[in-house]
mmCIF file of C-alpha atoms in Angstrom:
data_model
loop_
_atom_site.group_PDB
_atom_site.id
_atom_site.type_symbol
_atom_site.label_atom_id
_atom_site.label_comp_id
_atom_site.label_asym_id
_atom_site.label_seq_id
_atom_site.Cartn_x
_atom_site.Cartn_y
_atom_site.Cartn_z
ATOM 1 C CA UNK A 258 86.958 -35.328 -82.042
ATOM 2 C CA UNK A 259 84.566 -34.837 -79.782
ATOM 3 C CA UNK A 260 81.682 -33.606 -82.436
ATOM 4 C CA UNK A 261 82.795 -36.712 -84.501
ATOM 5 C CA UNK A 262 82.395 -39.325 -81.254
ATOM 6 C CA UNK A 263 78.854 -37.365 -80.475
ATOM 7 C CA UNK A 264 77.878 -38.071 -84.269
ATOM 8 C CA UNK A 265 78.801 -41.669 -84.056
ATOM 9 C CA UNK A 266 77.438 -41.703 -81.391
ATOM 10 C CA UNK A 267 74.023 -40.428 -83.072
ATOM 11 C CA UNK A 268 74.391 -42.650 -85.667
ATOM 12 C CA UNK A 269 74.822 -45.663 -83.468
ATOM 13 C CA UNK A 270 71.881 -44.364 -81.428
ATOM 14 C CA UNK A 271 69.556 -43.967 -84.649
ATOM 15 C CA UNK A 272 70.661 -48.015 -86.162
ATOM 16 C CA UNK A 273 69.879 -48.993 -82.825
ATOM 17 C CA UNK A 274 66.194 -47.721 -82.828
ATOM 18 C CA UNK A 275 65.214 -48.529 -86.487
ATOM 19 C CA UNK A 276 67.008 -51.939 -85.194
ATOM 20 C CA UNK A 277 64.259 -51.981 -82.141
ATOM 21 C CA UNK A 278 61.529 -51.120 -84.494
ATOM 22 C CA UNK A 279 62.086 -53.451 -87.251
ATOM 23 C CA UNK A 280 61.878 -56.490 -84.260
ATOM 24 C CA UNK A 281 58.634 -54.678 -82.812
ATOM 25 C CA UNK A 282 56.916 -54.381 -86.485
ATOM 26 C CA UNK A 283 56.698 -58.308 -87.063
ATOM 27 C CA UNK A 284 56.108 -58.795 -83.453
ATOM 28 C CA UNK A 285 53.233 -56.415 -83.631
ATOM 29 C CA UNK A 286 52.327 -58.307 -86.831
ATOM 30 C CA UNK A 287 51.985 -61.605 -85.270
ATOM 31 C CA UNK A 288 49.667 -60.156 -82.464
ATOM 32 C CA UNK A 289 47.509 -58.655 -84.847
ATOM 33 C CA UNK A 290 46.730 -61.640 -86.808
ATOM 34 C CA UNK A 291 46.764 -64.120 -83.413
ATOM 35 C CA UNK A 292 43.838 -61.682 -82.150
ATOM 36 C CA UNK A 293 42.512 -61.750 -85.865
ATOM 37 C CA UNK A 294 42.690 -65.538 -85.732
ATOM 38 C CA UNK A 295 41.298 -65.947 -81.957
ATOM 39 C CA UNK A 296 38.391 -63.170 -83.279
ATOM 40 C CA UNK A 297 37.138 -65.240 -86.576
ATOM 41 C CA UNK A 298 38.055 -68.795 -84.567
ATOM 42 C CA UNK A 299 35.549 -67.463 -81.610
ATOM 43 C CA UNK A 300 32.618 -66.412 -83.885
ATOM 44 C CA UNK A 301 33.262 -69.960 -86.172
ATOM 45 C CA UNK A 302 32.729 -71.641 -82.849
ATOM 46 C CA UNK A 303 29.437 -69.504 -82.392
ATOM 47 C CA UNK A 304 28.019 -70.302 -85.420
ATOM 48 C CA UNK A 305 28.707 -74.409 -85.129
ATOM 49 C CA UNK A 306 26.698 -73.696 -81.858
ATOM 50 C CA UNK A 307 23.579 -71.981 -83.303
ATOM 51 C CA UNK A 308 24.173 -75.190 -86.134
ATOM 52 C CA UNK A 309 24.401 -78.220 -84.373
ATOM 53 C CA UNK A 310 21.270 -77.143 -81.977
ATOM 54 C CA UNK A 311 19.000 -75.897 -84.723
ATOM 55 C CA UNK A 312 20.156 -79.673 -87.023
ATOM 56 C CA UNK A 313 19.277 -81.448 -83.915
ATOM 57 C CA UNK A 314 15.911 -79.612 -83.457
ATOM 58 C CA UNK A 315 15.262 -80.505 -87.165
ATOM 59 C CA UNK A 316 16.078 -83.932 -86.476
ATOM 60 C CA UNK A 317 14.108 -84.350 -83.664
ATOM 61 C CA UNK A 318 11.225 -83.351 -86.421
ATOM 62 C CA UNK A 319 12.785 -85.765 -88.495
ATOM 63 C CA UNK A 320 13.369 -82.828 -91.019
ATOM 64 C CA UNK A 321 16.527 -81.787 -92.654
ATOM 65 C CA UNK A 322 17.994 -78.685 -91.438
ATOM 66 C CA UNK A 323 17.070 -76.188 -94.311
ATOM 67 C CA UNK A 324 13.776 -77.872 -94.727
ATOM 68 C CA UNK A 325 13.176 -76.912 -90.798
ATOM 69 C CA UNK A 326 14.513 -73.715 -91.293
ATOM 70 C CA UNK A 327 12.203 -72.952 -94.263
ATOM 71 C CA UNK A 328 9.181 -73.968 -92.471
ATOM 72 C CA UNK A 329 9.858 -71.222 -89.809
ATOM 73 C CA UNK A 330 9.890 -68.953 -92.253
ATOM 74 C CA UNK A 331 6.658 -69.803 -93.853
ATOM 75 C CA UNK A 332 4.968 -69.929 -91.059
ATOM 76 C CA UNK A 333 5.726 -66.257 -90.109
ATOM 77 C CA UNK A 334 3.390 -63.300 -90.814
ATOM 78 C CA UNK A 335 5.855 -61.567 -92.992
ATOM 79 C CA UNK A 336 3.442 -58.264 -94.117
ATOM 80 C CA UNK A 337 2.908 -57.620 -90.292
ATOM 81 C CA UNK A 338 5.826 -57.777 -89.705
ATOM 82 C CA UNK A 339 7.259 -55.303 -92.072
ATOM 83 C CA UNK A 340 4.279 -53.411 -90.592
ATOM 84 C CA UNK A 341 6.043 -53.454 -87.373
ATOM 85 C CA UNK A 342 9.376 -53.292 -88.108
ATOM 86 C CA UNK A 343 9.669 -50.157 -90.517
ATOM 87 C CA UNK A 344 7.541 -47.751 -88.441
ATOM 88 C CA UNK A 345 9.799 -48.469 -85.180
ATOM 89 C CA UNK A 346 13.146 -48.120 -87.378
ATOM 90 C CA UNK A 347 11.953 -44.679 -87.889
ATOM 91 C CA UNK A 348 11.076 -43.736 -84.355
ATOM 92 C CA UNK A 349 14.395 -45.469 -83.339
ATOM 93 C CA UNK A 350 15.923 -43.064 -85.486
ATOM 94 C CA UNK A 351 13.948 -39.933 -84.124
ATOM 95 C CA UNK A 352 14.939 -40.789 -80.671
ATOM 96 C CA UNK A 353 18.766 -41.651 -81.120
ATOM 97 C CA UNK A 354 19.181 -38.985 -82.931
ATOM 98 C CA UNK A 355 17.497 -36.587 -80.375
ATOM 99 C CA UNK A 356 19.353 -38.021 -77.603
ATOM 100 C CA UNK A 357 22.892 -37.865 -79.750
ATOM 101 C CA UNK A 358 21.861 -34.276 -80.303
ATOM 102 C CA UNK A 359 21.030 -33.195 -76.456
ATOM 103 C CA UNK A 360 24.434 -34.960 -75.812
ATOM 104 C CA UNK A 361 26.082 -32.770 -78.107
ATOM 105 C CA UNK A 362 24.104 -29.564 -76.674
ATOM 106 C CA UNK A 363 25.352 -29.591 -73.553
ATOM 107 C CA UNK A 364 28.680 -30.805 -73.741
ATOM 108 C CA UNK A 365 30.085 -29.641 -77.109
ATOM 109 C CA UNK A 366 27.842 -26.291 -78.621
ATOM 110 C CA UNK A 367 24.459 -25.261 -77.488
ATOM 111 C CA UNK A 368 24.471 -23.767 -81.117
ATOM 112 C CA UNK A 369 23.686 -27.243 -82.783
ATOM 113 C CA UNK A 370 20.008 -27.991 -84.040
ATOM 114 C CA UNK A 371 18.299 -30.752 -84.067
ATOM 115 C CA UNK A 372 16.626 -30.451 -87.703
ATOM 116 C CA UNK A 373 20.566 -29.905 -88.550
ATOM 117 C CA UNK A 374 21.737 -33.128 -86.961
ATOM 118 C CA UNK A 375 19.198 -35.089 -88.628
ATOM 119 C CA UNK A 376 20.912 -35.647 -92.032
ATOM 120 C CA UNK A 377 24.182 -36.540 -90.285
ATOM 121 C CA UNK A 378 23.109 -38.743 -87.530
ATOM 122 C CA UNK A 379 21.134 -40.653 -90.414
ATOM 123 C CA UNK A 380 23.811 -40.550 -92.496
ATOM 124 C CA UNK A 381 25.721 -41.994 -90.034
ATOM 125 C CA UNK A 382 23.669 -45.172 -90.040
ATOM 126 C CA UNK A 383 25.318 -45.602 -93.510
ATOM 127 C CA UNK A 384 29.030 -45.802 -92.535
ATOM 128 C CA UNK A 385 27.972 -48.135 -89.404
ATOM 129 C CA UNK A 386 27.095 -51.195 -92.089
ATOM 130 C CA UNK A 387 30.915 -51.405 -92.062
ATOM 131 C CA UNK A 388 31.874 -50.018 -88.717
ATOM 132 C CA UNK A 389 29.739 -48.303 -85.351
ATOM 133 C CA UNK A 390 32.844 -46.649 -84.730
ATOM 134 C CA UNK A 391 33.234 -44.743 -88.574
ATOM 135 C CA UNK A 392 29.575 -43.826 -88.102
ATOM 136 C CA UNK A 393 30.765 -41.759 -84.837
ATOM 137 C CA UNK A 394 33.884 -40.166 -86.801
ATOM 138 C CA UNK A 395 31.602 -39.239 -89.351
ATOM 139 C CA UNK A 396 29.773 -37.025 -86.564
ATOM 140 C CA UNK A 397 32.779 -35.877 -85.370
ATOM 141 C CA UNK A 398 34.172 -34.866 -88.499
ATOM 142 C CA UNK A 399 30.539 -32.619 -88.621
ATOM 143 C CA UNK A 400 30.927 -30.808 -85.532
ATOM 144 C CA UNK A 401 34.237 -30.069 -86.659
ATOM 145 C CA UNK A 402 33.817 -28.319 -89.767
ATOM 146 C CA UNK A 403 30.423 -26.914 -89.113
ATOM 147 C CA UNK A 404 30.902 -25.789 -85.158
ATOM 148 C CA UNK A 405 34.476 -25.899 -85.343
ATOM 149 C CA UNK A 406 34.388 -28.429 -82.399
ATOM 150 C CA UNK A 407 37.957 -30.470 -81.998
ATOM 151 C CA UNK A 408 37.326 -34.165 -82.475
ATOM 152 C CA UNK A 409 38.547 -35.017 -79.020
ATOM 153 C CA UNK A 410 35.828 -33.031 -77.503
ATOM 154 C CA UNK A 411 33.335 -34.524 -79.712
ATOM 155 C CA UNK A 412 34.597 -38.031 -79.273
ATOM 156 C CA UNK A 413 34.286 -37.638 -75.393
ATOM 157 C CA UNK A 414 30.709 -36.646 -75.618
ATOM 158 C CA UNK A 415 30.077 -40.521 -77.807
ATOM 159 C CA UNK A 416 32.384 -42.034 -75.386
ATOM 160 C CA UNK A 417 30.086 -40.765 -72.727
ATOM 161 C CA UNK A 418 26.867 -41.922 -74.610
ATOM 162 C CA UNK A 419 28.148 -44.916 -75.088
ATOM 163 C CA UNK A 420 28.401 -45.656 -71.294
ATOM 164 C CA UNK A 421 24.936 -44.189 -70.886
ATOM 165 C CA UNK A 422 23.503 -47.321 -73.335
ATOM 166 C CA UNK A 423 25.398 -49.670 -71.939
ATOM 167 C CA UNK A 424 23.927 -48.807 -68.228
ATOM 168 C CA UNK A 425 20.470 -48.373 -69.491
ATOM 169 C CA UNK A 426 20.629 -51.683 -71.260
ATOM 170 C CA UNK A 427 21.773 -53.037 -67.329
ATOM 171 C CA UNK A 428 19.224 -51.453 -65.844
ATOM 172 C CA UNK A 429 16.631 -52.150 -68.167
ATOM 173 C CA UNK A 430 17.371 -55.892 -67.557
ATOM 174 C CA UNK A 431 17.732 -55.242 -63.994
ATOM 175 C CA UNK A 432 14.320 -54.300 -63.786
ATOM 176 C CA UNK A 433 12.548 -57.138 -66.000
ATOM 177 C CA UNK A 434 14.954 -59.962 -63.766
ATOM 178 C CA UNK A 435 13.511 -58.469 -60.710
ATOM 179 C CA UNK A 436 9.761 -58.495 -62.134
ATOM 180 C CA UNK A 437 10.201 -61.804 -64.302
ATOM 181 C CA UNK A 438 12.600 -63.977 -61.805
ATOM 182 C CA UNK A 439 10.383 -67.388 -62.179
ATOM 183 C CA UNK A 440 10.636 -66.290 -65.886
ATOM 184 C CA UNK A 441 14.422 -65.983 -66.085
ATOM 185 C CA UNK A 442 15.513 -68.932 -63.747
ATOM 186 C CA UNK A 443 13.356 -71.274 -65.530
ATOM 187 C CA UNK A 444 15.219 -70.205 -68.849
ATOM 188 C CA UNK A 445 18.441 -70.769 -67.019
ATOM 189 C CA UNK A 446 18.560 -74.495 -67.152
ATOM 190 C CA UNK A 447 21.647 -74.034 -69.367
ATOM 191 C CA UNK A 448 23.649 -71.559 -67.786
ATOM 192 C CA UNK A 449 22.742 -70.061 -64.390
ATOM 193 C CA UNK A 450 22.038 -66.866 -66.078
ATOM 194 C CA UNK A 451 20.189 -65.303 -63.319
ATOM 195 C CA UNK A 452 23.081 -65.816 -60.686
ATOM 196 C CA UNK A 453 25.330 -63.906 -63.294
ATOM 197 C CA UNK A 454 23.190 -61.037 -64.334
ATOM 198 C CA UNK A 455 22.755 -60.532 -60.385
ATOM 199 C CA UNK A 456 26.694 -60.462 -60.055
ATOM 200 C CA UNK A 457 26.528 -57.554 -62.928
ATOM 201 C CA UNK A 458 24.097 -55.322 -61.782
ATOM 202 C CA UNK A 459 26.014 -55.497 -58.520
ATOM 203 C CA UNK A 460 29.317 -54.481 -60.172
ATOM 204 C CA UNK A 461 28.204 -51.520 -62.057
ATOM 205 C CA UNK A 462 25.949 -50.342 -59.468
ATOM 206 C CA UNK A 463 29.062 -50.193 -57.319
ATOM 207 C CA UNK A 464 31.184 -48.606 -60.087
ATOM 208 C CA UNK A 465 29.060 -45.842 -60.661
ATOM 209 C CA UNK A 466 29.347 -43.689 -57.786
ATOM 210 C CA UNK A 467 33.173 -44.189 -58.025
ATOM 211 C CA UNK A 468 33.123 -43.072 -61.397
ATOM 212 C CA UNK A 469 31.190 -39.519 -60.423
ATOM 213 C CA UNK A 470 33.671 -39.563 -58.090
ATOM 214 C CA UNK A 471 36.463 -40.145 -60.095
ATOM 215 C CA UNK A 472 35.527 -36.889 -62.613
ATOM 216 C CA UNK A 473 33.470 -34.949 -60.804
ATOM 217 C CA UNK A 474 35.645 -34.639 -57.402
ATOM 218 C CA UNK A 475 38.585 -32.189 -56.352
ATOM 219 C CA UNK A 476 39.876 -35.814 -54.652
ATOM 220 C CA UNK A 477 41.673 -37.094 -58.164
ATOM 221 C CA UNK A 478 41.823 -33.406 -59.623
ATOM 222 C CA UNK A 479 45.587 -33.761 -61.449
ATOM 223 C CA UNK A 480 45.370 -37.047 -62.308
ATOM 224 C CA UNK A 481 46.939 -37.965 -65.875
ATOM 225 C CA UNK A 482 44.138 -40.742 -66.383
ATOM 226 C CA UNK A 483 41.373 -38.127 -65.356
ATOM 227 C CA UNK A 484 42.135 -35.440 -67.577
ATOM 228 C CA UNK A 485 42.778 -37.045 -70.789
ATOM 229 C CA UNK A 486 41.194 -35.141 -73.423
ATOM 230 C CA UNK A 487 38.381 -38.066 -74.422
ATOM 231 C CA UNK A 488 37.180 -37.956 -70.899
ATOM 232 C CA UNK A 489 36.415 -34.106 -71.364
ATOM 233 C CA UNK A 490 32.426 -34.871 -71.174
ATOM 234 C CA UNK A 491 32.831 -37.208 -68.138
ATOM 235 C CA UNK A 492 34.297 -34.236 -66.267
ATOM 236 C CA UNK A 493 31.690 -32.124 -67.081
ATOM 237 C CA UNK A 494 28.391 -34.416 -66.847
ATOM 238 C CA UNK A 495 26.587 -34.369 -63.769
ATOM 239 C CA UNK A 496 24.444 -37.345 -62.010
ATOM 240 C CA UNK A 497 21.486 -35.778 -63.361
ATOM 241 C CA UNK A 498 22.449 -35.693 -66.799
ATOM 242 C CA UNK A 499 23.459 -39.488 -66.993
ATOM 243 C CA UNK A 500 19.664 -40.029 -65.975
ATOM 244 C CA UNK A 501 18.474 -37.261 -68.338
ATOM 245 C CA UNK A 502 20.317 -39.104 -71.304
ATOM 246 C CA UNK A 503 18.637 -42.214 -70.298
ATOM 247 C CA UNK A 504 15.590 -41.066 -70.385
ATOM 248 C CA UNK A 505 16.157 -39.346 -73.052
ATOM 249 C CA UNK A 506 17.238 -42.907 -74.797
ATOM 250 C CA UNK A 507 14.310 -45.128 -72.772
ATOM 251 C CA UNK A 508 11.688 -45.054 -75.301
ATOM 252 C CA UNK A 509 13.925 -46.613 -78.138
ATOM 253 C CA UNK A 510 14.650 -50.028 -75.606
ATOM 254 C CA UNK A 511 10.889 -50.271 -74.124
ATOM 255 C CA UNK A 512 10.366 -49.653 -78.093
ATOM 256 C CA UNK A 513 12.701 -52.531 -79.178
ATOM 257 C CA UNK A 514 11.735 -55.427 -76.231
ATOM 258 C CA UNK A 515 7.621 -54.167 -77.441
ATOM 259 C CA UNK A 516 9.108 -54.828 -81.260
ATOM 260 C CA UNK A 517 11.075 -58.489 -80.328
ATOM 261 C CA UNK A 518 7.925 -59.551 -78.444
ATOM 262 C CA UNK A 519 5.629 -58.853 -81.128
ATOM 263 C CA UNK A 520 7.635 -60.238 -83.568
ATOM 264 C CA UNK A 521 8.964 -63.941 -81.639
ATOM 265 C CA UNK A 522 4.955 -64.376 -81.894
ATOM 266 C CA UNK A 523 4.668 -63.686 -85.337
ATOM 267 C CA UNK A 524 7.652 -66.330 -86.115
ATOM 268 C CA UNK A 525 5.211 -68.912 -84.263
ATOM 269 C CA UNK A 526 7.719 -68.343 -80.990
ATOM 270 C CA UNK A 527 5.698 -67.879 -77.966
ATOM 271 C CA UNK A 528 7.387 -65.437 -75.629
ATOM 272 C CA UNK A 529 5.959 -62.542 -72.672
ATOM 273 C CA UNK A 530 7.074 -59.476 -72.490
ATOM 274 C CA UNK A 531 8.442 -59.504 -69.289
ATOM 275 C CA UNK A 532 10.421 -62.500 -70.685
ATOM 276 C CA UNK A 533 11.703 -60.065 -73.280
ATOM 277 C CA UNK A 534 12.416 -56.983 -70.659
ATOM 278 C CA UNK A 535 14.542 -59.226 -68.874
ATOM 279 C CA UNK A 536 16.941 -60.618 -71.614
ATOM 280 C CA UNK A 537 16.790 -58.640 -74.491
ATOM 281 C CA UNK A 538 19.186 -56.093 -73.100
ATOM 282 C CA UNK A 539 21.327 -58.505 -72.140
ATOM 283 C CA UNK A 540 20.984 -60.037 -75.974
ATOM 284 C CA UNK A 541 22.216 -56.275 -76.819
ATOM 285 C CA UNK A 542 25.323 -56.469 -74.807
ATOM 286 C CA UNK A 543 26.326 -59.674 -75.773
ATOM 287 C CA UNK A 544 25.470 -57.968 -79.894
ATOM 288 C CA UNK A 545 28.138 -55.439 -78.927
ATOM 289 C CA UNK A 546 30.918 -57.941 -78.041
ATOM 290 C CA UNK A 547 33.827 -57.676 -80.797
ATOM 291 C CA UNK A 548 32.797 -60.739 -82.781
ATOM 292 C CA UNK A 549 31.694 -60.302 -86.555
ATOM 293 C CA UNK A 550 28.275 -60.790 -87.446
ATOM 294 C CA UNK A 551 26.414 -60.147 -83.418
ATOM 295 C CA UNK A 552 27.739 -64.221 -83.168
ATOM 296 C CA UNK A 553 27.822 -63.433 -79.184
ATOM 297 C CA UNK A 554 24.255 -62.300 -79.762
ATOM 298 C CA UNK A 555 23.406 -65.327 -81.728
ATOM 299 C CA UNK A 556 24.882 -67.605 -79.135
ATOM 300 C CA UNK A 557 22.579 -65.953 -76.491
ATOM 301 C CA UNK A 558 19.589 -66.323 -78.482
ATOM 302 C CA UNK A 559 19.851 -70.099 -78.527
ATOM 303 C CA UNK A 560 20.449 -70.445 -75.058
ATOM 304 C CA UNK A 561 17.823 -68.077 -73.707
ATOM 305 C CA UNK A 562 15.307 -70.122 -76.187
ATOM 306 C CA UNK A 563 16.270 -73.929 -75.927
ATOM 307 C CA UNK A 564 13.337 -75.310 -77.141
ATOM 308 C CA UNK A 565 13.329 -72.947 -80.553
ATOM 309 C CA UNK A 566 17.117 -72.787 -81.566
ATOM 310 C CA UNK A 567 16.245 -71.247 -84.966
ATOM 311 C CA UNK A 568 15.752 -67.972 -83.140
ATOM 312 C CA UNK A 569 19.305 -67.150 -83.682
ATOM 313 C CA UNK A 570 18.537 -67.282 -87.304
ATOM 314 C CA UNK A 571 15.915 -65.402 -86.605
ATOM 315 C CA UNK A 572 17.882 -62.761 -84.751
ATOM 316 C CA UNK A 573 19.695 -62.208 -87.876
ATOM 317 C CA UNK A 574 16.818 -61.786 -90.150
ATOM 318 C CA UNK A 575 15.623 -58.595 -87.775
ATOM 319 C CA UNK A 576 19.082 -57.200 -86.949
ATOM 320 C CA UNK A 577 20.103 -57.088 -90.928
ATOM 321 C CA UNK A 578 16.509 -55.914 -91.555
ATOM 322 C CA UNK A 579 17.021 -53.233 -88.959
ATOM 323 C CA UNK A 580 20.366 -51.858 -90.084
ATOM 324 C CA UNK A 581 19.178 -52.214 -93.743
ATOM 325 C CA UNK A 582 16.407 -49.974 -93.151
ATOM 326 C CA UNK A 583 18.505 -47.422 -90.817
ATOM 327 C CA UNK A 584 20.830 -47.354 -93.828
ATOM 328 C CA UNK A 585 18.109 -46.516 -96.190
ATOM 329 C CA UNK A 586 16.874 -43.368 -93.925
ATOM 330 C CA UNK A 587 20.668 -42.429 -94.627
ATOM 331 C CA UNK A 588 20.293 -42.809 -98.386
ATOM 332 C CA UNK A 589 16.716 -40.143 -98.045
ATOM 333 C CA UNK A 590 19.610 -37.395 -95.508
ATOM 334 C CA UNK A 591 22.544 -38.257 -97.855
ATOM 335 C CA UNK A 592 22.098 -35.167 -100.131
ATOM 336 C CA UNK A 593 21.609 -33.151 -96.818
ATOM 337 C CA UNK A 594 25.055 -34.303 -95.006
ATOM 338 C CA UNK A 595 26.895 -34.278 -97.751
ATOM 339 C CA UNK A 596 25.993 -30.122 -98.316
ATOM 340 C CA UNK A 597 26.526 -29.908 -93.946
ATOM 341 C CA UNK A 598 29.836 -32.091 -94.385
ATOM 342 C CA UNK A 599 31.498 -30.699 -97.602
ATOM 343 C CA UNK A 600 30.314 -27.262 -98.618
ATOM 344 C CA UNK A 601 33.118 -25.219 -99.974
ATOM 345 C CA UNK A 602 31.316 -22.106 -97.469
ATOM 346 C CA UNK A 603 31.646 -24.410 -94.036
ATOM 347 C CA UNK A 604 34.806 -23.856 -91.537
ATOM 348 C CA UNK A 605 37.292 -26.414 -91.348
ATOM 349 C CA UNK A 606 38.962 -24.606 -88.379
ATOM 350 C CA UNK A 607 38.912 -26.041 -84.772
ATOM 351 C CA UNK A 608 41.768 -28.095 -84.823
ATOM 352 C CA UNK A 609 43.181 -26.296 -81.556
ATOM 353 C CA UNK A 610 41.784 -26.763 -78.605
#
């Protein structure tokens, strides 16, 4: 009797859970497509922004919008600035790809080359026309089978990069707000954008030290949040090596703000280059916010540049130029990953830790 009550008892147990699970699945459901909704409704708002500024502009001109719009366009240098454009997608490629591949060096196998991480990181660039964060399991999924690497380990070292361009983007901007400050208060007659890029810097300059001290002291040594496998390379990295990796990554921004400058004057929009120093790595942050199509970016675009609201159009034009391009270097290293990714001879080992 007793076996049969503990049985029942299972049973009971088991209808309850698939009971709890069946509420939780619509529940999970309806959160899902709220945050789907909230997403889409956000970026919809964006782009009515970026609309009803650039139709008032081309009213202002008494011009209708696409007319106004189409007159930007022809009034651009276009050949210059493909000759701009396509030689610094390559370097940008070069470089993020050389700092990807010290990254990996140090904190995942010093047996990694950088003529052999070429074809994936490029590849890479491929996958990220859907998603950034597929491009990174695609070189995950390469240090697995080639270095036998677990994809934790390799995820850490991303997860760690990915801080590293997010502070180099801050202090990038940090440095062009504290060169440029006439600039960047007289472009924030909008939004008192200088007063809250201040409050930023502030913040993460405070954080970092607590976050060194967070992985890299015996203080928190035990902690369940600290040693969770994706923070593997946090534990390891040093102070130095979070500057290394910047500077390791510094060309590609001084690169980009050079590139946005150049071209802003080809498109007939006067801008310095200080101006540029200052705001374009904020534009970059706001590019990485979850909303589809960079519409945080193309917010901040129009409200940096009042007085020439088609630069968030603009911003589009370069950023699907610039991804286009980066796709087509993975297109040339295709052939080349795909051998490095799927040869029958490579090890698929290195689940275990």
């Amino acid at each position: 009797e007793a076996e049969v009550g503990l049985t029942e008892g299972n049973i009971f147990q088991g209808e309850l859970t698939m009971d709890q699970n069946s509420d939780q699945q619509p529940k999970s459901a309806i959160r899902r497509l709220a945050g789907k909704a909230l997403l889409w409704s956000l970026t919809a708002g964006c782009f009515y922004l970026v609309y009803a500024r650039t139709n008032a502009a081309a009213a202002r001109e008494d011009k209708t919008l696409l007319t106004f719009i189409g007159d930007f366009f022809a009034a651009a240098d276009w050949v210059l600035w493909l000759c701009v454009m396509m030689p610094y997608s390559i370097f940008f490629f070069l470089v993020d790809t050389h700092a990807t591949w010290r990254v990996v060096r140090w904190f995942n196998s010093s047996a990694v080359r950088y003529r052999d991480m070429l074809p994936i990181r490029a590849s890479a660039y491929i996958l990220s026309l859907i998603n950034e964060q597929i491009g990174k399991g695609a070189m995950s999924l390469y240090l697995l089978r080639r270095h036998e690497i677990p994809g934790w380990k390799a995820i850490s070292s991303m997860v760690l990069l990915g801080m590293v361009e997010i502070y180099q983007l801050l202090i990038f901007s940090a440095v062009g707000v504290w060169l440029y400050y006439d600039l960047v208060v007289a472009a924030s007659s909008q939004v008192a954008l200088h007063q809250i890029l201040i409050s930023v810097f502030v913040v993460a300059a405070c954080y970092f030290p607590v976050h060194l001290m967070l992985f890299r002291s015996d203080w928190f040594d035990g902690w369940r949040f600290r040693d969770n496998s994706l923070f593997s390379a946090f534990r390891q990295a040093r102070a130095l090596d979070y500057g290394l990796i910047l500077l390791f990554k510094a060309p590609n921004l001084l690169l980009a703000v050079l590139v946005y400058t150049l071209s802003l004057n080809l498109f007939s929009v006067p801008v310095a280059f200080g101006q540029m120093l200052a705001f374009l790595p904020v534009i970059f942050i706001a590019a990485a916010l979850p909303l589809p199509f960079h519409a945080g970016a193309l917010v901040l675009w129009t409200v940096l540049f009042p007085d020439f609201p088609e630069v968030g159009i603009f911003s589009l034009v370069m950023h699907t130029f610039f991804v286009s391009f980066n796709a087509l270097i993975g297109l040339v290293f295709l052939p080349m990953a795909n051998r490095q990714l799927f040869d029958e001879g490579t090890p698929v080992s290195g689940l275990q830790d």
